[in-house]
Amino acid sequence: LPSFGSTLFHLVLTHNLREAWTFYAPWWTLPIEWYFYLIFPLLLAALVRHTGGSLILFLVTAIAWRVGSFFWLEATTPEASVGTKVWLIHQLPGRIDQFFVGIVAALLTHRLRSTIRKDFLARLSNDLLLAGAALLILWLYVLAWFFEGYWQGEYALVFYWNSVAALLIGCFL
């Protein structure tokens, strides 16, 4: 059974702050999503004012967090498991680019719907869906090719695969 502390931290959606409590239940991503929704108004304001700059900032933040976390663990705890690396790398700063892709997709959809004819928008939507599906399948093949390297802690895949997958899935939106 989970400890009292683990249960308490799950109830207040902060169980991701301690690795030992993260994997007791399948809800380990919920706190990351919760934190995102708490800062969402700030991110949206930055995006509306400075779309291009925000994109660069969010991508740099995510990649810097992943790279910094990975190398910090390598320097301080070289025996850290891949699970520990994944736990630290995938905290909110390391996932902000994925949320950003969703925000951009929603904004573009909103803007396009008011300016483009419905028949063209439907065709464009279908084309993007097919392109996104094809690219996502291709990306899954790339990941399968490097599967062993990922689970052995291959740094490039740990850093970039989420960003690429988010961009490809953004095509579906």
Backbone as numpy.savetxt, mean C-alpha at the origin, in Angstrom:
# Nx Ny Nz CAx CAy CAz Cx Cy Cz
-4.79 -18.64 23.60 -5.62 -17.45 23.60 -4.76 -16.20 23.60
-5.23 -15.15 22.96 -4.48 -13.90 22.99 -4.42 -13.36 24.41
-3.37 -12.63 24.69 -3.21 -12.02 26.01 -4.22 -10.89 26.18
-4.37 -10.43 27.40 -5.26 -9.31 27.69 -4.82 -8.07 26.91
-3.51 -7.82 26.90 -2.98 -6.65 26.18 -3.27 -6.72 24.69
-3.08 -7.90 24.11 -3.36 -8.07 22.69 -4.83 -7.80 22.40
-5.70 -8.34 23.22 -7.14 -8.14 23.04 -7.49 -6.66 23.15
-6.95 -6.00 24.16 -7.22 -4.58 24.36 -6.73 -3.75 23.17
-5.54 -4.04 22.71 -5.00 -3.28 21.58 -5.75 -3.59 20.28
-6.28 -4.79 20.14 -7.13 -5.08 18.98 -8.42 -4.26 19.05
-8.98 -4.11 20.23 -10.23 -3.35 20.38 -10.07 -1.89 20.01
-8.90 -1.33 20.25 -8.69 0.09 19.94 -7.86 0.29 18.66
-7.73 -0.78 17.89 -7.05 -0.76 16.58 -5.62 -0.20 16.64
-4.88 -0.66 17.62 -3.47 -0.29 17.70 -2.58 -1.54 17.84
-3.13 -2.70 17.53 -2.38 -3.94 17.68 -1.21 -4.08 16.72
-1.15 -3.26 15.70 -0.03 -3.32 14.77 1.23 -2.67 15.34
1.11 -1.99 16.47 2.26 -1.31 17.06 3.24 -2.28 17.70
2.82 -3.49 17.93 3.70 -4.52 18.50 3.59 -5.76 17.62
4.69 -6.17 17.08 4.68 -7.28 16.13 4.06 -8.54 16.72
4.31 -8.82 17.98 3.79 -10.05 18.59 2.26 -10.09 18.58
1.60 -8.96 18.55 0.14 -8.91 18.57 -0.46 -8.84 17.17
0.36 -8.57 16.18 -0.13 -8.33 14.83 -0.75 -9.57 14.20
-0.18 -10.73 14.40 -0.60 -11.90 13.66 -1.51 -12.84 14.44
-2.09 -12.37 15.54 -3.05 -13.20 16.26 -4.34 -13.35 15.48
-4.65 -12.41 14.64 -5.93 -12.43 13.94 -5.71 -11.94 12.51
-6.66 -12.21 11.63 -6.51 -11.79 10.24 -6.76 -10.30 10.02
-6.95 -9.54 11.07 -7.29 -8.12 10.94 -6.08 -7.22 11.08
-4.90 -7.70 10.76 -3.70 -6.92 11.01 -3.62 -5.64 10.19
-4.33 -5.56 9.07 -4.27 -4.33 8.26 -5.26 -3.27 8.73
-6.22 -3.63 9.54 -7.24 -2.65 9.95 -6.66 -1.41 10.62
-5.69 -1.52 11.53 -5.16 -0.29 12.12 -4.50 0.62 11.08
-3.84 0.04 10.10 -3.20 0.84 9.06 -4.27 1.60 8.28
-5.37 0.93 7.95 -6.47 1.60 7.26 -7.09 2.67 8.16
-7.25 2.36 9.43 -7.81 3.32 10.39 -6.95 4.57 10.46
-5.63 4.42 10.56 -4.73 5.58 10.60 -4.85 6.39 9.32
-4.97 5.68 8.20 -5.11 6.38 6.93 -6.36 7.26 6.94
-7.48 6.71 7.38 -8.72 7.49 7.38 -8.65 8.66 8.35
-7.85 8.54 9.39 -7.67 9.66 10.31 -6.91 10.82 9.64
-5.93 10.48 8.81 -5.16 11.55 8.16 -5.66 11.86 6.75
-6.70 11.18 6.31 -7.23 11.36 4.96 -7.53 12.83 4.61
-8.17 13.62 5.48 -8.45 15.02 5.11 -7.17 15.80 4.79
-6.09 15.55 5.51 -4.83 16.24 5.22 -4.25 15.80 3.88
-4.32 14.51 3.61 -3.80 14.01 2.35 -4.62 14.53 1.17
-5.92 14.57 1.33 -6.79 15.06 0.26 -6.53 16.53 -0.02
-6.34 17.32 1.03 -6.05 18.75 0.85 -4.73 18.93 0.09
-3.72 18.14 0.45 -2.44 18.23 -0.25 -2.59 17.81 -1.71
-3.38 16.80 -1.95 -3.58 16.30 -3.30 -4.31 17.31 -4.18
-5.35 17.93 -3.64 -6.14 18.87 -4.42 -5.30 20.10 -4.78
-4.46 20.54 -3.86 -3.64 21.74 -4.11 -2.43 21.46 -4.99
-1.80 20.33 -4.78 -0.53 20.03 -5.45 -0.51 18.57 -5.90
-1.26 18.24 -6.93 -1.40 16.85 -7.36 -0.05 16.21 -7.67
0.73 16.82 -8.55 2.02 16.24 -8.94 3.00 16.16 -7.79
3.11 17.24 -7.03 4.00 17.25 -5.88 3.59 16.24 -4.83
2.29 16.08 -4.64 1.79 15.11 -3.66 2.14 13.70 -4.09
1.99 13.42 -5.38 2.34 12.09 -5.88 3.79 11.77 -5.56
4.67 12.69 -5.88 6.09 12.48 -5.62 6.34 12.33 -4.13
5.73 13.19 -3.31 5.92 13.13 -1.87 5.45 11.80 -1.29
4.27 11.32 -1.71 3.74 10.07 -1.19 4.60 8.88 -1.63
5.04 8.88 -2.88 5.89 7.79 -3.35 7.24 7.80 -2.63
7.82 8.98 -2.49 9.11 9.09 -1.79 8.96 8.68 -0.33
7.87 9.10 0.31 7.64 8.73 1.71 7.54 7.22 1.86
6.74 6.59 1.00 6.56 5.14 1.09 7.87 4.40 0.86
8.57 4.77 -0.18 9.82 4.07 -0.50 10.89 4.36 0.54
10.96 5.61 1.03 11.93 5.95 2.08 11.66 5.15 3.35
10.38 5.01 3.71 10.03 4.23 4.90 10.47 2.77 4.72
10.16 2.21 3.55 10.50 0.80 3.31 12.01 0.59 3.32
12.73 1.45 2.60 14.19 1.33 2.52 14.80 1.54 3.90
14.38 2.62 4.58 14.92 2.92 5.91 14.64 1.81 6.90
13.42 1.29 6.90 13.04 0.21 7.82 13.86 -1.05 7.56
13.99 -1.37 6.28 14.73 -2.57 5.90 16.18 -2.49 6.37
16.85 -1.39 6.04 18.26 -1.27 6.38 18.47 -1.01 7.87
17.52 -0.37 8.54 17.62 -0.21 9.99 17.57 -1.57 10.66
16.64 -2.42 10.23 16.57 -3.77 10.79 17.83 -4.57 10.47
18.35 -4.43 9.25 19.58 -5.13 8.89 20.73 -4.70 9.79
20.78 -3.40 10.13 21.88 -2.89 10.95 21.70 -3.23 12.43
20.47 -3.16 12.92 20.25 -3.36 14.36 19.89 -4.79 14.73
19.22 -5.50 13.83 18.78 -6.87 14.10 18.97 -7.71 12.85
20.22 -8.03 12.52 20.45 -8.76 11.26 19.77 -10.11 11.20
19.44 -10.69 12.34 18.77 -11.99 12.35 17.26 -11.87 12.24
16.74 -10.65 12.04 15.29 -10.45 11.94 14.72 -11.30 10.81
13.58 -11.89 11.09 12.91 -12.73 10.09 12.30 -11.86 8.99
11.97 -12.50 7.89 11.28 -11.79 6.82 9.94 -11.27 7.34
9.27 -12.04 8.20 8.01 -11.60 8.79 8.16 -10.29 9.56
9.25 -10.16 10.30 9.51 -8.92 11.04 9.75 -7.78 10.07
10.51 -8.03 9.02 10.77 -6.99 8.02 9.46 -6.55 7.37
8.64 -7.51 6.98 7.37 -7.19 6.34 6.48 -6.41 7.31
6.44 -6.81 8.58 5.63 -6.11 9.58 6.02 -4.64 9.67
7.32 -4.37 9.76 7.77 -2.98 9.91 7.61 -2.19 8.62
7.98 -2.79 7.52 7.92 -2.10 6.23 6.49 -1.72 5.86
5.52 -2.52 6.27 4.14 -2.31 5.86 3.29 -1.53 6.85
3.93 -0.77 7.71 3.16 0.17 8.53 2.69 1.31 7.62
1.86 2.21 8.12 1.22 3.21 7.27 2.18 3.99 6.36
3.29 4.52 6.85 4.13 5.26 5.89 4.57 4.42 4.70
4.75 3.14 4.90 5.16 2.25 3.82 4.04 1.87 2.87
2.83 2.23 3.21 1.67 1.90 2.37 0.95 3.15 1.85
1.45 4.31 2.15 0.74 5.54 1.80 0.60 5.68 0.28
1.54 5.13 -0.48 1.43 5.21 -1.94 0.23 4.42 -2.45
-0.11 3.32 -1.80 -1.27 2.54 -2.22 -2.57 3.30 -1.98
-2.67 3.95 -0.85 -3.85 4.76 -0.58 -3.92 5.94 -1.55
-2.75 6.49 -1.86 -2.70 7.62 -2.79 -3.24 7.23 -4.16
-2.89 6.04 -4.63 -3.40 5.57 -5.93 -4.93 5.54 -5.91
-5.51 5.09 -4.82 -6.97 5.07 -4.70 -7.57 6.46 -4.73
-6.92 7.40 -4.05 -7.40 8.79 -4.04 -7.36 9.36 -5.45
-6.25 9.17 -6.14 -6.10 9.70 -7.50 -7.13 9.08 -8.43
-7.33 7.77 -8.32 -8.32 7.10 -9.17 -9.71 7.68 -8.93
-10.06 7.91 -7.67 -11.38 8.48 -7.36 -11.51 9.90 -7.90
-10.46 10.72 -7.73 -10.52 12.09 -8.25 -10.61 12.13 -9.77
-9.82 11.30 -10.43 -9.87 11.26 -11.89 -11.23 10.80 -12.39
-11.77 9.80 -11.74 -13.09 9.31 -12.12 -14.13 10.41 -11.96
-14.06 11.11 -10.86 -15.02 12.21 -10.62 -14.88 13.30 -11.68
-13.64 13.68 -11.98 -13.41 14.73 -12.98 -13.80 14.28 -14.38
-13.48 13.03 -14.73 -13.79 12.53 -16.06 -15.29 12.39 -16.29
-16.01 11.98 -15.28 -17.45 11.77 -15.45 -18.18 13.05 -15.82
-17.69 14.17 -15.37 -18.39 15.42 -15.66 -17.96 16.04 -16.99
-16.87 15.57 -17.58 -16.38 16.21 -18.80 -16.40 15.32 -20.04
-16.55 14.03 -19.88 -16.47 13.11 -21.01 -17.83 12.48 -21.27
-18.13 12.29 -22.54 -19.39 11.62 -22.91 -19.46 10.24 -22.29
-20.66 9.84 -21.92 -20.84 8.57 -21.21 -20.43 7.36 -22.05
-20.68 7.38 -23.37 -20.31 6.22 -24.18 -18.79 6.08 -24.27
-18.09 7.22 -24.40 -16.63 7.17 -24.44 -16.07 6.73 -23.09
-16.65 7.23 -22.01 -16.21 6.88 -20.66 -16.40 5.38 -20.41
-17.49 4.81 -20.89 -17.73 3.37 -20.73 -16.67 2.58 -21.49
-16.36 3.01 -22.73 -15.32 2.33 -23.52 -13.96 2.46 -22.84
-13.65 3.67 -22.37 -12.38 3.91 -21.69 -12.29 3.06 -20.43
-13.37 2.97 -19.70 -13.40 2.18 -18.48 -13.12 0.72 -18.79
-13.75 0.19 -19.83 -13.52 -1.21 -20.22 -12.08 -1.43 -20.67
-11.53 -0.49 -21.44 -10.15 -0.60 -21.89 -9.18 -0.59 -20.71
-9.42 0.32 -19.76 -8.56 0.38 -18.58 -8.67 -0.88 -17.74
-9.87 -1.42 -17.66 -10.08 -2.66 -16.91 -9.28 -3.79 -17.54
-9.35 -3.92 -18.84 -8.61 -4.97 -19.53 -7.10 -4.76 -19.41
-6.65 -3.52 -19.59 -5.22 -3.22 -19.47 -4.74 -3.50 -18.05
-5.51 -3.07 -17.06 -5.13 -3.31 -15.67 -5.08 -4.79 -15.35
-6.06 -5.54 -15.83 -6.08 -6.99 -15.59 -4.87 -7.65 -16.24
-4.57 -7.27 -17.47 -3.43 -7.86 -18.18 -2.12 -7.52 -17.47
-1.96 -6.26 -17.08 -0.74 -5.86 -16.39 -0.61 -6.52 -15.02
-1.72 -6.68 -14.32 -1.69 -7.33 -13.02 -1.31 -8.80 -13.16
-1.84 -9.47 -14.17 -1.48 -10.87 -14.41 0.00 -10.96 -14.75
0.49 -10.06 -15.60 1.91 -10.03 -15.93 2.75 -9.82 -14.67
2.31 -8.89 -13.81 3.04 -8.61 -12.57 3.05 -9.83 -11.66
1.95 -10.59 -11.61 1.91 -11.81 -10.80 2.91 -12.84 -11.32
3.08 -12.91 -12.63 4.09 -13.80 -13.19 5.49 -13.34 -12.79
5.73 -12.04 -12.81 7.03 -11.51 -12.38 7.27 -11.88 -10.91
6.25 -11.69 -10.07 6.38 -12.03 -8.66 6.63 -13.51 -8.46
5.93 -14.34 -9.23 6.12 -15.79 -9.11 7.55 -16.17 -9.47
8.12 -15.48 -10.45 9.48 -15.76 -10.87 10.47 -15.45 -9.74
10.18 -14.39 -8.96 11.06 -13.97 -7.87 10.53 -14.37 -6.49
9.59 -15.33 -6.45 8.94 -15.71 -5.20 9.93 -16.06 -4.09
10.87 -16.91 -4.40 11.85 -17.33 -3.38 12.64 -16.14 -2.86
13.06 -15.26 -3.74 13.81 -14.08 -3.32 13.01 -13.18 -2.40
11.71 -13.04 -2.67 10.86 -12.21 -1.82 10.83 -12.75 -0.40
10.58 -14.04 -0.25 10.46 -14.62 1.08 11.80 -14.87 1.76
12.86 -14.62 1.05 14.19 -14.64 1.68 14.62 -13.22 2.02
13.76 -12.26 1.78 14.06 -10.89 2.16 14.68 -10.06 1.06
14.47 -10.44 -0.18 15.00 -9.67 -1.32 14.50 -8.24 -1.21
15.40 -7.29 -1.05 14.99 -5.92 -0.74 14.22 -5.24 -1.85
14.56 -5.44 -3.10 13.87 -4.73 -4.17 12.39 -5.12 -4.22
12.08 -6.39 -4.09 10.69 -6.80 -4.12 9.94 -6.32 -2.88
10.59 -6.35 -1.74 9.95 -5.88 -0.51 9.61 -4.40 -0.64
10.45 -3.63 -1.30 10.23 -2.19 -1.42 9.19 -1.85 -2.47
9.25 -2.49 -3.63 8.53 -1.98 -4.78 7.28 -2.75 -5.18
7.13 -3.99 -4.79 6.02 -4.77 -5.36 4.68 -4.19 -4.98
4.51 -3.65 -3.78 3.23 -3.06 -3.39 2.89 -1.83 -4.23
3.89 -1.00 -4.48 3.65 0.20 -5.28 3.22 -0.16 -6.69
3.90 -1.10 -7.30 3.56 -1.50 -8.67 2.16 -2.13 -8.69
1.88 -3.01 -7.73 0.56 -3.64 -7.68 -0.53 -2.59 -7.49
-0.29 -1.60 -6.65 -1.29 -0.54 -6.43 -1.55 0.24 -7.71
-0.50 0.56 -8.45 -0.68 1.29 -9.71 -1.46 0.45 -10.72
-1.18 -0.83 -10.78 -1.89 -1.70 -11.71 -3.35 -1.85 -11.30
-3.60 -2.02 -10.02 -4.98 -2.14 -9.54 -5.72 -0.83 -9.74
-5.00 0.29 -9.67 -5.61 1.58 -9.93 -6.28 1.64 -11.30
-5.77 0.88 -12.25 -6.39 0.82 -13.57 -7.80 0.23 -13.49
-8.03 -0.68 -12.53 -9.35 -1.27 -12.37 -10.36 -0.24 -11.89
-9.90 0.71 -11.08 -10.82 1.68 -10.49 -11.30 2.64 -11.55
